[in-house]
Coordinates of C-alpha atoms and ligand atoms in Angstrom, one line a residue:
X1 CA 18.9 5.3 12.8
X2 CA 15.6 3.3 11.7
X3 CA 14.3 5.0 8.0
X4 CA 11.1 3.6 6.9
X5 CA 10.2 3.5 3.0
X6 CA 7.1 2.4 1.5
X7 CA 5.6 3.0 -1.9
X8 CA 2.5 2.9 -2.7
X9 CA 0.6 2.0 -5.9
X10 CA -1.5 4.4 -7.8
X11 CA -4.5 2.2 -8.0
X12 CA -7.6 5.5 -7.5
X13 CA -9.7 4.9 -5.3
X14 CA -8.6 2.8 -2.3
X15 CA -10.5 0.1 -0.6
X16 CA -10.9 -0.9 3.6
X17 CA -8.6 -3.3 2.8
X18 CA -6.0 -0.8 1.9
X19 CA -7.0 1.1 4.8
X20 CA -6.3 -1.4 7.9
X21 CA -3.7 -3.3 5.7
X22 CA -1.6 -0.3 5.0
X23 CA -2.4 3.1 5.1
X24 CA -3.2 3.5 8.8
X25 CA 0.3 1.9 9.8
X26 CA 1.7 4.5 7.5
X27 CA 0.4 7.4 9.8
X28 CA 1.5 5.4 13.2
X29 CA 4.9 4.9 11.4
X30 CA 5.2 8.4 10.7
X31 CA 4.1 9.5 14.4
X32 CA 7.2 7.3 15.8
X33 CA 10.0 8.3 13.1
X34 CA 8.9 11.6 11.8
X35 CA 11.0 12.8 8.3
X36 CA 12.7 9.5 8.0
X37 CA 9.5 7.6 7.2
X38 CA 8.9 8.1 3.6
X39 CA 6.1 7.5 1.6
X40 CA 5.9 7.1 -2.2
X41 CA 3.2 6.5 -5.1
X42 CA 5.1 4.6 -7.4
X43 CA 3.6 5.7 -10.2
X44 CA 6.9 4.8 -12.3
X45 CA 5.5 0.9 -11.4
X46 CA 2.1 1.5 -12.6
X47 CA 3.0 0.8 -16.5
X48 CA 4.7 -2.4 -15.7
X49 CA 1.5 -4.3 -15.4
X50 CA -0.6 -3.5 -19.0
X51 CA -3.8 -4.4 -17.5
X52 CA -4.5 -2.1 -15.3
X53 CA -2.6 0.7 -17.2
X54 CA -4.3 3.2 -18.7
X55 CA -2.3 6.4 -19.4
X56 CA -5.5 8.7 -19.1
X57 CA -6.4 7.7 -15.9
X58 CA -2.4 7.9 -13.9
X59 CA -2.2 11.2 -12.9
X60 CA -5.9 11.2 -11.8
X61 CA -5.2 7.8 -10.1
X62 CA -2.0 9.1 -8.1
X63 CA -3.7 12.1 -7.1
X64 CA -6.6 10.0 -5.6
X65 CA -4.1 8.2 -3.5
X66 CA -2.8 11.0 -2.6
X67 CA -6.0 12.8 -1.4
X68 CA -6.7 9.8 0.3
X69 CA -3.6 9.1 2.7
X70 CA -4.2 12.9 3.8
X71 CA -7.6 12.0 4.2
X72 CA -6.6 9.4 6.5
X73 CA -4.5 10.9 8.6
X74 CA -0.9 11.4 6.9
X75 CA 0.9 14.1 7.9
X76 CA 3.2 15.6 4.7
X77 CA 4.7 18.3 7.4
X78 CA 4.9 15.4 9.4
X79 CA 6.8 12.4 7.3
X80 CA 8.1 12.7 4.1
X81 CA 5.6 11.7 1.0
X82 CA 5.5 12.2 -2.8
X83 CA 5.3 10.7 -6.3
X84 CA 8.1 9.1 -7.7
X85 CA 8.0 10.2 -10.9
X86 CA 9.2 13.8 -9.7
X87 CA 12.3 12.2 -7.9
X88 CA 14.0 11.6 -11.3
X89 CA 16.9 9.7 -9.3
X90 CA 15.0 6.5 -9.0
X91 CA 15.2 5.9 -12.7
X92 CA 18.7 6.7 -12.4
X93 CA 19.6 4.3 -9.8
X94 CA 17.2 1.5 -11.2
X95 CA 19.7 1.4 -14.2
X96 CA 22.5 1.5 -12.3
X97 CA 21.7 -1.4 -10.5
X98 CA 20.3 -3.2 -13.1
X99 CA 24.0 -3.5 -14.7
X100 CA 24.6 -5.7 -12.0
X101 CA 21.6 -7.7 -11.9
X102 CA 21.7 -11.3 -13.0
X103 CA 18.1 -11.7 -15.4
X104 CA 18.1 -15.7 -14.0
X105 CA 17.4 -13.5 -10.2
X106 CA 15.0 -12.0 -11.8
X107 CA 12.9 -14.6 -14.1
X108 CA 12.8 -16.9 -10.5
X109 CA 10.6 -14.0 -9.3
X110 CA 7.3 -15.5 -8.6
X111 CA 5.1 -12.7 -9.0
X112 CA 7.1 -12.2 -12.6
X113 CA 6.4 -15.6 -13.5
X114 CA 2.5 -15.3 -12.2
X115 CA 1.9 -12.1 -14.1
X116 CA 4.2 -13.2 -17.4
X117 CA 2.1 -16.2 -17.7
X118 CA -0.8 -14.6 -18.3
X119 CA 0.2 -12.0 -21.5
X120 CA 1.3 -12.9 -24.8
X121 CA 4.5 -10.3 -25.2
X122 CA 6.4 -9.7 -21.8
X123 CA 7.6 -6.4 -21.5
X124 CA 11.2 -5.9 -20.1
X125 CA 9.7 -3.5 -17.5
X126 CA 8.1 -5.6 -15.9
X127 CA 11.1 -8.2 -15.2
X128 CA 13.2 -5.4 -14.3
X129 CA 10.1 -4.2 -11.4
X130 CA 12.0 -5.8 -9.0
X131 CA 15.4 -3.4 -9.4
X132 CA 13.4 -0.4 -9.7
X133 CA 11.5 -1.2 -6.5
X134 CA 14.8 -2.2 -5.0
X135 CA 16.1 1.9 -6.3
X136 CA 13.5 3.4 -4.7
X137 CA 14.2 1.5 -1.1
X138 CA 18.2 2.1 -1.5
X139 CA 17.8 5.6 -3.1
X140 CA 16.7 6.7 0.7
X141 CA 19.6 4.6 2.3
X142 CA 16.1 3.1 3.8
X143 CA 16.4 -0.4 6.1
X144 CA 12.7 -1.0 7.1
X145 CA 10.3 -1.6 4.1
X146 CA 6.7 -2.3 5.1
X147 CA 4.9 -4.6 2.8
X148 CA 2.5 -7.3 2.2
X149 CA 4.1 -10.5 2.0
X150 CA 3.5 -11.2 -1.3
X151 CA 6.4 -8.7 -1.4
X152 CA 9.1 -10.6 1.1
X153 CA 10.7 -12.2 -2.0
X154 CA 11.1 -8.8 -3.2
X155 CA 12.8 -7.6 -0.4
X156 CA 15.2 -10.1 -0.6
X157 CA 16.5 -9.3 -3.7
X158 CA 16.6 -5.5 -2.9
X159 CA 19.2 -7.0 -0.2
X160 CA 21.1 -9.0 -2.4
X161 CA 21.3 -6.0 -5.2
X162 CA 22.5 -4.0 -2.0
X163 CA 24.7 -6.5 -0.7
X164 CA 26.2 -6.7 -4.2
X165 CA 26.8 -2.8 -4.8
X166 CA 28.9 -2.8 -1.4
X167 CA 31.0 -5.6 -2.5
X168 CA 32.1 -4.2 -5.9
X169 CA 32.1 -0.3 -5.2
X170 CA 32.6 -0.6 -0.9
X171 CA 29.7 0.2 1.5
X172 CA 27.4 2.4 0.5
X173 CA 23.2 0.8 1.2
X174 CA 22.3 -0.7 4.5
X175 CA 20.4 -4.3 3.9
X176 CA 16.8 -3.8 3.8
X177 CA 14.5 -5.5 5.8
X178 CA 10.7 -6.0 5.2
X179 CA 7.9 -5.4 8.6
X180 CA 4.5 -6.7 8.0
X181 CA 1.9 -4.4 10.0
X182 CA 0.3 -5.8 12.9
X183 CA -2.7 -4.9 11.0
X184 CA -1.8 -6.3 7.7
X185 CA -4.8 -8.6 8.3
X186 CA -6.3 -10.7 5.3
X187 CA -9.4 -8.6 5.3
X188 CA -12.3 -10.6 3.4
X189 CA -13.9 -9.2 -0.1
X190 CA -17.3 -8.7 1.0
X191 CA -18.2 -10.7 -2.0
X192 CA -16.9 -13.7 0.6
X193 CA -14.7 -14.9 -2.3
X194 CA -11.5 -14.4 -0.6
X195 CA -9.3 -11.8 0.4
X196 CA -10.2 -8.0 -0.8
X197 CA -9.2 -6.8 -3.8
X198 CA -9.9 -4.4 -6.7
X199 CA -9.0 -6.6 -9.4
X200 CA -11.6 -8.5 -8.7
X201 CA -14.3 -5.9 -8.9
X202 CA -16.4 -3.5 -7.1
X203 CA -18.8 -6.6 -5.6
X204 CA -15.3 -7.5 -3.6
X205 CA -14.6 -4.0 -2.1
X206 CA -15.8 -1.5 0.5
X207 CA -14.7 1.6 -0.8
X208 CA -12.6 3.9 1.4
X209 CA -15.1 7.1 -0.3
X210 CA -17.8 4.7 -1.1
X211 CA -21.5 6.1 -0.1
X212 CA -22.7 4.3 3.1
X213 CA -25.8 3.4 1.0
X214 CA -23.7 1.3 -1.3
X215 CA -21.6 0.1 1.7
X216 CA -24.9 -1.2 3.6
X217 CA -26.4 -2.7 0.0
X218 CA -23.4 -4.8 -0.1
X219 CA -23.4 -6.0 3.4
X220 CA -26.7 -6.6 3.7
X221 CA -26.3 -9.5 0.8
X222 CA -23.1 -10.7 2.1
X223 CA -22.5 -13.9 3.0
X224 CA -22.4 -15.2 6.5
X225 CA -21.8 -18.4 8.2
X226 CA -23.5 -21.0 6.5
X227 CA -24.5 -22.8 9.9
X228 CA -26.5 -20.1 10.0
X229 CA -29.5 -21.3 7.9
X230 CA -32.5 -20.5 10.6
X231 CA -32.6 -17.7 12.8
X232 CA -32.4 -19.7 15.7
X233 CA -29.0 -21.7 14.3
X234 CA -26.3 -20.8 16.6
X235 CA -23.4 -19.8 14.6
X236 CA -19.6 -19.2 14.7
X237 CA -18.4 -15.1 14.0
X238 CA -14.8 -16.7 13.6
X239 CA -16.0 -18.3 10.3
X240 CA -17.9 -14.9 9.2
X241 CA -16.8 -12.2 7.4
X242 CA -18.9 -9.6 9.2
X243 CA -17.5 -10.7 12.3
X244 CA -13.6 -10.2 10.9
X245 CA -15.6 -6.8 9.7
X246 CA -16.2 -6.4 13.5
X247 CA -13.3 -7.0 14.9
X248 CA -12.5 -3.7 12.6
X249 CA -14.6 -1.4 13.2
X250 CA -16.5 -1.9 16.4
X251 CA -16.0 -0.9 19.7
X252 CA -14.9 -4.3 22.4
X253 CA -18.0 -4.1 24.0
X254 CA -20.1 -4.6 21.0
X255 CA -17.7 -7.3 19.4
X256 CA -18.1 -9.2 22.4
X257 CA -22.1 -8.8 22.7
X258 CA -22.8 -9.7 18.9
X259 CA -19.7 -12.6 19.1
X260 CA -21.8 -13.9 22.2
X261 CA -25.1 -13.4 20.1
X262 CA -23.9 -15.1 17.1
X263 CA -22.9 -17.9 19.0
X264 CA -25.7 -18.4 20.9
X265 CA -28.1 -17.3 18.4
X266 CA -29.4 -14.5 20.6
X267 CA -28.7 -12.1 17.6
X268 CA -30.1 -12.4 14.0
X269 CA -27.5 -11.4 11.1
X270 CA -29.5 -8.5 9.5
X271 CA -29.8 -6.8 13.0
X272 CA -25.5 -7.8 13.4
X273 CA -24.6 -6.1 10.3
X274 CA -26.6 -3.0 11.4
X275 CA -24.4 -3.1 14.9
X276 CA -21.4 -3.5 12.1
X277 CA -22.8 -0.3 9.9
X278 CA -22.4 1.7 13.4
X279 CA -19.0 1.5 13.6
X280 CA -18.3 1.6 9.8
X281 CA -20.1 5.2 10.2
X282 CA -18.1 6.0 12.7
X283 CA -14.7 5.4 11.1
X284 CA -15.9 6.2 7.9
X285 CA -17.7 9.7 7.7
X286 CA -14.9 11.2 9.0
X287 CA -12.2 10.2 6.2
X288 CA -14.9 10.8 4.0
X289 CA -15.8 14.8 5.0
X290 CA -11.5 14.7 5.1
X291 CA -11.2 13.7 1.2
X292 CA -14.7 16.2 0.2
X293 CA -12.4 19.3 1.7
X294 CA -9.1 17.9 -0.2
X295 CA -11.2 17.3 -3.5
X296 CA -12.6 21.3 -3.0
X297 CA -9.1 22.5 -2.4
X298 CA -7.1 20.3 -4.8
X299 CA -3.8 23.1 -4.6
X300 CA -3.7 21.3 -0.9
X301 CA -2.8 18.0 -2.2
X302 CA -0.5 19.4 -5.1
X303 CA 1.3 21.4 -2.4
X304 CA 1.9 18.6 0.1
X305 CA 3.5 16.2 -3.0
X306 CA 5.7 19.4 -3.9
X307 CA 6.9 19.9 -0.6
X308 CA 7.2 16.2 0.1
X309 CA 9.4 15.9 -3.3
X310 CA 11.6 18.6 -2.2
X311 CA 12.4 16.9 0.8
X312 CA 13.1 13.5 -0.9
X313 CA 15.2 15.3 -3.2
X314 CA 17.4 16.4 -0.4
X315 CA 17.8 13.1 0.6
X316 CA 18.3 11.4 -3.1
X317 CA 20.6 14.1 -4.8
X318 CA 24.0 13.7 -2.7
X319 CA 23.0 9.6 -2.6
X320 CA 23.0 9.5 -6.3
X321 CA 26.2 12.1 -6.1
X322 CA 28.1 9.0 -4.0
X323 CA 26.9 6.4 -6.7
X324 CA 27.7 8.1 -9.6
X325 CA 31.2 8.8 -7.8
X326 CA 31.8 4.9 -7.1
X327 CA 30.5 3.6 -10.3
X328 CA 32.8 6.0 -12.2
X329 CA 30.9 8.7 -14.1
X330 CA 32.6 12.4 -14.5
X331 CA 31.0 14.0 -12.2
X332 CA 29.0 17.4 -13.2
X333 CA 29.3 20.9 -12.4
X334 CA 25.4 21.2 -12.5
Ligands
LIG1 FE1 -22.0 -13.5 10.9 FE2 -23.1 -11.8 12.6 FE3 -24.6 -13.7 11.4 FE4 -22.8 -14.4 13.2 S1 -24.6 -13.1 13.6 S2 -23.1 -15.4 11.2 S3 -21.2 -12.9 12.9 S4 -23.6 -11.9 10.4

């Protein structure tokens, strides 16, 4: 039996990139495998990296990104999805297996080392990320993770924590293993300075919710292939980010007409990104009406994370039952 787990960071509002990269494989995952694809905002995680932490803002933050997944399609009667703070058994576990994890594992972490570079004091929390995320997959006896692959090293130590914990108290996790979307595509800021991402600002993003004025005002200015300097330069949509926009949003037919227009010059840019626009409409307006009902009926959203928590409970209370049994602990009459 295939169970899928994936969490999800509390980061508000999220972007296209988020969108193709993540959220819609979320909804075809949990079309093929039903309740045992499980979806989680880690909002536990979200302290662990002081810069973008702002207590004020969490709970407003994880109920964005929870308004937005429905908004996209995610069924909660449909998969299993929640907040991870309400599971309290993933702090549990994340101890537990922390008593067995060597720190030298986890200081060879790159993304530790990248992010522990750049601040003066390095909180414990964020060394020990690693074993909480590895919790939340094993908590779920889950053994398909999909992730970005700045998350594959990650996964392998959520296998070798597993792998561990069998040896010293007998079989009890299967070995996770990561899947990277077909989609997962390294979708271009619109700013053209590399891949998409919040961190680097508002100029880099096309916001999920974002108005289609603001969406067009930024792709109107955006960058295009710089053989392009005259209109009648041919130019190459394979070096472009509106054409990797394109291969997005657009229909086949008019990926191959403005592909064949930029090539041959038969199509100027401004006119191209107004064919792009189309299709950003399209796939757009819809998630957007989606997320305006959700906002007016904010009980909706609550509701789905409660009934989504009571199902993951279900699944985490005898789990942590067997672990506290192997590790040792009296059990409780609770
Ligand atoms: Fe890019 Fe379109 Fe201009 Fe080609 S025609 S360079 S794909 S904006």
């Amino acid at each position: 039996m295939t169970r899928v787990f994936s969490g999800i960071q509390p980061t508000g509002e999220p972007h296209i990139g988020n969108y193709f990269g993540a959220m819609q494989n979320y909804v075809k995952l949990g079309e093929q495998y039903g309740k045992n694809a499980l979806y989680c905002i880690v909002d536990l995680h979200a302290p662990t990296n002081p810069a973008a932490y702002q207590p004020e803002l969490l709970a407003e933050r994880t109920f964005e990104m929870a308004l937005a997944n429905l908004a996209v399609g995610l069924d909660p009667q449909q998969v299993v999805f929640f907040v991870q703070s309400h599971i309290r058994e993933h702090s549990e576990l994340s101890w537990i297996l922390t008593l067995q994890t060597p720190v030298g594992e986890l200081e060879r972490m790159t993304q530790y080392k990248d992010k522990a570079q750049k601040l003066e004091s390095t909180p414990a929390g964020l060394l020990m990320y690693p074993v909480l995320m590895a919790a939340d997959i094993l908590l779920y006896k889950a053994d398909t993770v999909p992730v970005g692959e700045d998350q594959t090293q990650h996964i392998e130590l959520a296998r070798e924590i597993a792998r561990r914990f069998n040896h010293t108290y007998g079989p009890t996790f299967p070995e996770p293993k990561a899947v990277y979307a077909q989609d997962a595509l390294r979708i271009p800021g619109v700013d053209g300075q590399g891949k998409m991402s919040k961190s680097k600002g508002e100029s880099s993003t096309l916001g999920l919710f974002e108005s289609l004025d603001s969406i067009w005002n930024k792709l109107r200015v955006a960058p295009t292939d710089p053989a392009r300097v005259r209109r009648t330069d041919p130019g190459d949509p394979e070096k472009c980010l509106v054409g990797d926009y394109h291969k997005l949003f657009s229909d086949d037919q008019t990926i191959l007409e403005v592909y064949d227009g930029c090539r041959t010059a038969g199509i100027g840019c401004i006119d191209c990104k107004k064919r792009l626009m189309v299709g950003i409409e399209r796939t757009l307006v819809p998630i957007q009406q989606r997320g305006a009902e959700l906002r007016a009926q904010p009980d909706d959203v609550r509701d789905a994370l409660e009934h989504g928590a009571a199902q993951a409970r279900q699944i985490a209370e005898p789990v942590m039952d067997e672990v506290r049994g192997k590790v040792g602990f009296l059990g409780s009459r609770r």
